[in-house]
Every structure is written in C-alpha cells, then in structure tokens.
XYZ file of C-alpha atoms in Angstrom:
305
model
C 0.262 0.190 -0.242
C 1.778 3.422 -0.778
C 2.614 5.677 1.687
C 0.418 8.356 0.420
C -2.625 6.793 2.113
C -0.958 7.123 5.592
C 0.034 11.039 5.157
C -2.562 12.639 6.421
C -2.117 11.780 9.683
C -0.020 14.661 11.042
C -1.474 17.404 8.697
C -4.665 19.093 8.465
C -7.887 18.140 6.390
C -8.509 21.807 4.641
C -11.861 21.721 3.037
C -11.932 24.369 0.176
C -15.762 26.111 -0.117
C -16.041 27.734 -3.591
C -18.255 30.733 -2.267
C -18.169 33.214 0.703
C -19.604 32.604 3.993
C -23.415 32.408 4.351
C -24.259 30.313 1.616
C -25.366 26.857 1.591
C -21.731 25.308 0.876
C -20.471 26.757 3.429
C -23.163 25.868 6.101
C -22.730 22.309 5.425
C -18.998 22.782 5.464
C -19.134 24.063 8.760
C -21.698 21.902 10.250
C -19.527 18.470 10.258
C -16.169 20.209 10.790
C -16.192 19.768 14.335
C -17.097 16.362 14.510
C -14.986 15.747 11.792
C -11.855 16.906 13.110
C -12.971 14.568 16.500
C -13.473 11.855 14.043
C -9.683 11.758 12.453
C -7.902 13.607 15.462
C -6.560 16.139 13.508
C -8.188 19.882 12.751
C -10.764 20.770 9.660
C -9.950 23.818 8.181
C -12.398 25.677 6.005
C -11.240 27.701 3.230
C -13.324 29.995 1.450
C -11.935 30.441 -1.910
C -15.127 32.342 -3.826
C -15.338 33.564 -7.804
C -15.812 32.628 -10.913
C -18.684 30.555 -10.300
C -16.875 28.213 -8.574
C -13.639 27.933 -10.928
C -11.162 29.110 -8.669
C -11.695 26.936 -5.426
C -12.036 24.065 -7.676
C -8.763 24.271 -9.758
C -6.836 25.005 -6.121
C -8.170 21.734 -5.746
C -7.168 20.179 -8.863
C -3.453 21.285 -8.548
C -3.126 20.442 -4.964
C -1.182 17.424 -3.997
C -3.380 14.075 -3.950
C -2.378 12.962 -0.753
C -6.239 13.335 1.079
C -5.388 17.022 3.069
C -7.223 18.999 0.740
C -10.856 18.396 -0.455
C -13.573 20.363 -2.685
C -16.746 20.962 -1.158
C -18.668 21.572 -4.241
C -22.090 22.468 -5.400
C -24.299 21.670 -7.953
C -22.159 23.851 -10.199
C -19.502 21.036 -10.393
C -21.711 19.384 -12.935
C -23.099 22.630 -14.400
C -19.760 24.441 -15.186
C -18.647 22.153 -18.031
C -21.838 23.275 -19.848
C -21.189 26.657 -19.421
C -18.092 26.671 -19.632
C -16.137 24.696 -22.474
C -12.566 25.515 -21.784
C -12.657 25.306 -17.877
C -9.014 25.331 -16.282
C -9.303 21.552 -15.241
C -11.780 18.463 -16.257
C -14.459 17.918 -14.360
C -14.546 14.658 -14.359
C -11.154 13.159 -14.761
C -9.258 15.432 -12.157
C -11.518 14.473 -9.232
C -12.785 11.411 -7.841
C -15.945 11.469 -5.706
C -15.652 11.299 -1.558
C -19.346 11.629 -0.472
C -22.772 13.158 -1.807
C -23.257 14.819 1.914
C -26.728 16.036 1.258
C -29.521 17.041 -1.486
C -31.802 19.919 -0.927
C -34.854 21.660 -2.587
C -34.086 25.660 -3.251
C -36.352 27.728 -1.687
C -37.733 30.423 -3.605
C -37.487 33.358 -1.562
C -38.613 37.297 -2.258
C -38.065 40.773 -0.420
C -41.692 41.789 1.388
C -42.231 44.290 -1.018
C -42.455 42.529 -4.045
C -46.166 41.495 -4.944
C -47.383 37.925 -3.635
C -47.598 35.804 -1.158
C -46.557 32.454 -3.219
C -45.281 31.754 -6.732
C -48.967 31.987 -8.317
C -49.179 35.430 -7.135
C -46.004 36.495 -7.773
C -45.908 35.373 -11.543
C -49.114 37.072 -11.815
C -48.094 40.153 -10.875
C -45.152 39.891 -12.799
C -46.965 39.288 -15.970
C -48.216 43.085 -15.562
C -44.994 44.452 -14.778
C -42.281 42.539 -17.458
C -38.923 43.395 -16.715
C -39.708 44.991 -12.978
C -38.166 42.133 -10.654
C -34.791 40.363 -10.629
C -33.797 37.227 -9.125
C -29.740 36.972 -7.900
C -28.176 33.687 -8.026
C -25.009 31.992 -7.011
C -23.435 32.607 -10.433
C -24.055 31.908 -14.186
C -24.870 28.597 -14.704
C -25.636 27.575 -11.232
C -28.647 25.540 -10.092
C -30.646 27.884 -8.670
C -30.461 30.153 -12.444
C -31.374 27.405 -14.438
C -33.838 26.600 -12.198
C -35.581 29.866 -12.564
C -35.271 29.917 -15.810
C -36.789 26.619 -16.168
C -39.658 28.352 -14.275
C -39.348 31.416 -16.129
C -40.093 29.849 -19.573
C -43.448 27.079 -17.771
C -45.104 31.003 -17.054
C -44.318 33.163 -19.276
C -42.565 35.597 -17.597
C -39.709 38.156 -17.730
C -37.196 37.970 -14.577
C -33.733 39.654 -14.951
C -31.032 37.473 -13.637
C -28.331 38.900 -11.659
C -25.122 36.839 -10.374
C -23.059 36.858 -7.449
C -20.420 35.048 -6.199
C -22.100 32.687 -3.089
C -25.197 32.755 -1.425
C -24.654 35.188 0.868
C -24.401 37.756 -1.201
C -27.654 37.070 -2.792
C -29.176 37.273 0.076
C -27.839 40.191 1.328
C -28.902 41.512 -2.487
C -32.861 40.412 -1.561
C -33.585 42.010 1.875
C -31.726 45.045 0.675
C -34.378 44.790 -2.441
C -31.080 45.269 -4.630
C -32.571 42.003 -6.222
C -36.550 41.005 -5.766
C -35.895 37.005 -5.103
C -33.506 33.944 -4.638
C -33.452 30.635 -4.957
C -31.350 28.927 -2.184
C -31.384 26.667 0.875
C -33.813 26.921 3.691
C -30.574 26.592 5.892
C -29.582 29.580 4.072
C -32.497 31.286 4.645
C -33.818 30.709 7.493
C -32.552 33.497 9.610
C -34.101 35.874 7.152
C -37.567 34.617 6.804
C -37.595 33.955 10.341
C -37.246 37.717 10.933
C -39.567 38.546 8.095
C -36.724 40.162 6.087
C -37.529 37.758 3.441
C -40.671 35.857 2.549
C -40.863 32.092 0.863
C -43.370 31.925 -2.340
C -42.176 28.249 -3.105
C -40.600 25.158 -2.973
C -38.450 23.351 -5.991
C -38.969 19.932 -4.413
C -41.519 16.791 -4.553
C -43.341 18.150 -1.008
C -43.315 20.915 1.166
C -40.271 21.093 3.624
C -42.285 20.578 7.043
C -40.011 23.681 8.274
C -42.291 25.670 5.566
C -46.110 23.739 5.863
C -47.919 26.739 4.049
C -44.904 27.399 1.152
C -46.361 25.456 -1.648
C -44.160 23.365 -4.249
C -43.963 24.197 -7.476
C -45.566 21.770 -8.638
C -48.692 22.851 -6.821
C -48.333 26.046 -7.791
C -49.554 25.489 -11.563
C -46.766 23.250 -12.924
C -46.955 19.520 -12.240
C -44.257 17.777 -12.575
C -41.765 20.679 -11.794
C -38.353 19.107 -9.094
C -35.109 20.689 -9.228
C -32.623 19.887 -6.248
C -29.101 21.209 -4.839
C -26.361 19.227 -3.610
C -23.489 19.946 -2.193
C -20.211 16.667 -2.568
C -16.762 16.298 -1.282
C -14.582 15.715 -3.964
C -10.288 14.284 -3.778
C -7.770 14.975 -6.606
C -8.343 11.985 -9.151
C -4.856 10.568 -8.428
C -5.275 10.207 -4.473
C -4.682 7.182 -3.462
C -8.014 4.533 -3.101
C -7.000 3.694 0.490
C -7.575 7.509 1.249
C -10.302 7.581 -0.393
C -12.308 4.885 1.265
C -10.949 6.271 4.447
C -12.243 9.691 3.615
C -15.933 8.296 2.691
C -16.186 6.503 5.879
C -15.425 9.109 7.987
C -17.580 11.556 6.233
C -20.266 9.205 6.725
C -19.853 8.536 10.410
C -19.994 11.976 10.638
C -23.128 12.631 8.489
C -24.779 9.630 10.216
C -24.257 11.201 13.655
C -27.466 12.063 15.459
C -26.492 15.424 16.451
C -24.977 16.648 12.767
C -27.777 15.090 11.119
C -30.401 16.675 12.967
C -28.864 20.027 12.650
C -28.595 19.519 8.514
C -32.253 17.846 8.353
C -33.729 21.161 10.247
C -31.632 23.322 7.563
C -33.753 21.531 4.784
C -30.831 19.586 4.035
C -31.548 15.507 3.054
C -28.376 13.806 4.272
C -26.891 11.431 1.445
C -23.799 10.185 3.255
C -22.893 8.696 0.014
C -20.165 6.427 -1.656
C -17.240 8.202 -3.824
C -18.573 6.074 -6.607
C -22.391 7.194 -5.962
C -21.120 10.996 -6.118
C -19.549 10.346 -9.175
C -22.426 8.609 -11.191
C -24.881 11.364 -9.810
C -22.292 14.406 -10.846
C -22.263 12.843 -14.171
C -26.212 12.214 -14.139
C -26.930 16.071 -13.284
C -24.112 16.976 -15.959
C -26.658 15.075 -18.488
C -29.818 16.708 -17.300
C -29.066 20.261 -17.064
C -26.720 20.101 -21.062
C -30.200 18.577 -22.524
C -31.900 21.359 -20.894
C -29.532 24.146 -22.128
C -29.532 22.926 -25.239
C -33.256 22.326 -25.735
C -33.997 26.185 -24.752
C -30.802 27.340 -26.044
C -30.529 29.522 -22.760
C -27.916 31.947 -23.107
C -25.180 31.141 -20.206
C -22.663 33.946 -21.008
C -21.414 35.629 -18.574
C-alpha cells in the first residue's frame, strides 16, 4: 500500500469551499467541521475561495497534492460548469474523484417583502403585468438556481432579470436590501432572514413541501405539475489520491453525516443527508450534467457572463 495513504495523519484537513461564508455549501461544511475533526483526530480547516462560479476553488484543489489533505466541498455547479464553460482550467470528470455526496436539498424561492404576492402563483401574476420590473439573485452564471428559475420563467411565460452573485451570502444580502427581488437557495441559508420577516418564501422546488415551511407550496402545486429541482453538495479529492485514502475519507464523512447531532442540524436546515460513497457521487455528478445539458440545448439558454 502506498505510503501516501497514511500521509494525512500529521496535517490538517482543509475543506475548500468555492463560495463566501453564509451560503449552503459553507453552512454544510461548518456543520460537519467539529465532528469531523473529532473523528479524524486532527484539525479541519474551512477555506473559502469564492470567485468565477467556483472555478478558482475547484482549480486550486485539482492542482493540490493528492494526499487526502485538501478536499473540494462543491455545489451543483460542479456538474453545470462544463456546460457553461467549455474551456475550464480543469476537467470536472477526470481531475476529481468523489468522496461522498453529502446532502441534497430543494431550493426555496424567497422574495423581499415588498415584492407582490404571498406565493409563487401570485408573484407570477404580478410579473406578467410588469415585465422586467423584477429580478432574481443567483449564486453565479450557470448555477442550478439560475437554471431552475429559467425553467420556471419559461413555463410561466414571464421575464425576471437574472443578477448573478458570487455565492448565497451576497445573494441574500441583495434581496434583503431589495437590490434584487428574490433568490433561490436552501432553507438553511434563508432561515434566519425568513424568521426575521426580512424575506418571504414563495415556493419550494422539491416534490414535497418542507416540514419547516408547511404553508409554502411547491412549484408543482403552483401550477407546474412534475417540476422538481434539487441542489446538492459533495466532497471531492484530486483524482490521483490513493484509493485507500479516499476510502478512509468516505468512511469518515459517512460516520459524521450519520451522527445524530449533525444529521438533526442538517435536517432542520432543509438538507436531506445522503452520506453516499464516492462512486455514487461520481455517477450523480455525471447524471446531473447530462440532465441540465439537455435543458440548456433544448431551450438554447444563453449562459454567457
């Protein structure tokens, strides 16, 4: 067995997050941070490297030593970036190996209180009367929250301006300040602002209502049967990381995600804990790429910056 498989023991484990603090990916990483450090017996560091729709962080990890000490905690745009950016500075499917699909979750469409309507159907009716008056903040060009909203816009026949931001935190700040009208993020990211009445939930993109928001309808219930869109967060290692190291990391992540305290905290944030193995994450990543590639081609959606 390669000695590299054991090179983790005396170094911190760095989890590289492609977004600023405050968004779903950062929240997930910080929720598991303490228990993961306890399990592996060494420090776990969260390193936020936002920018370029997650490309800066992703390229950094792709070029990191494949020793199991630097992992990418990536978002759904890991699958979508190859659609948006044909000339990425890394190969999404060759330069990484999956460690674990951590969580999956529906998006909550949340608006500034000044925006008309108490649910998605009422907002759409208002948007039809005032084309171009409203906007939505995403976590970047080609992000799943952009694609989900573009799908809703096309189904509803409305125009809502897309305003990309560098992550969930900045997107929330834009909507709270009414710089943008709405955003689509995890309940965990929006929870504090919703509870403080600084944002109002209009709909949920999953197949079912969230227990935390029982009065908020799904998009499907709002007049678009069959609509579903889920975001996800996974842990990836550089592709050349020894198999034994990846297997150990997978076991560590699975144990922490299934810890009752961690699982409850994530569930209360609207996250559905997956705790998969690496191959399952790799398959899921490719499947999501294929789904949204078909959507972009079918709609001829312009995803240029």
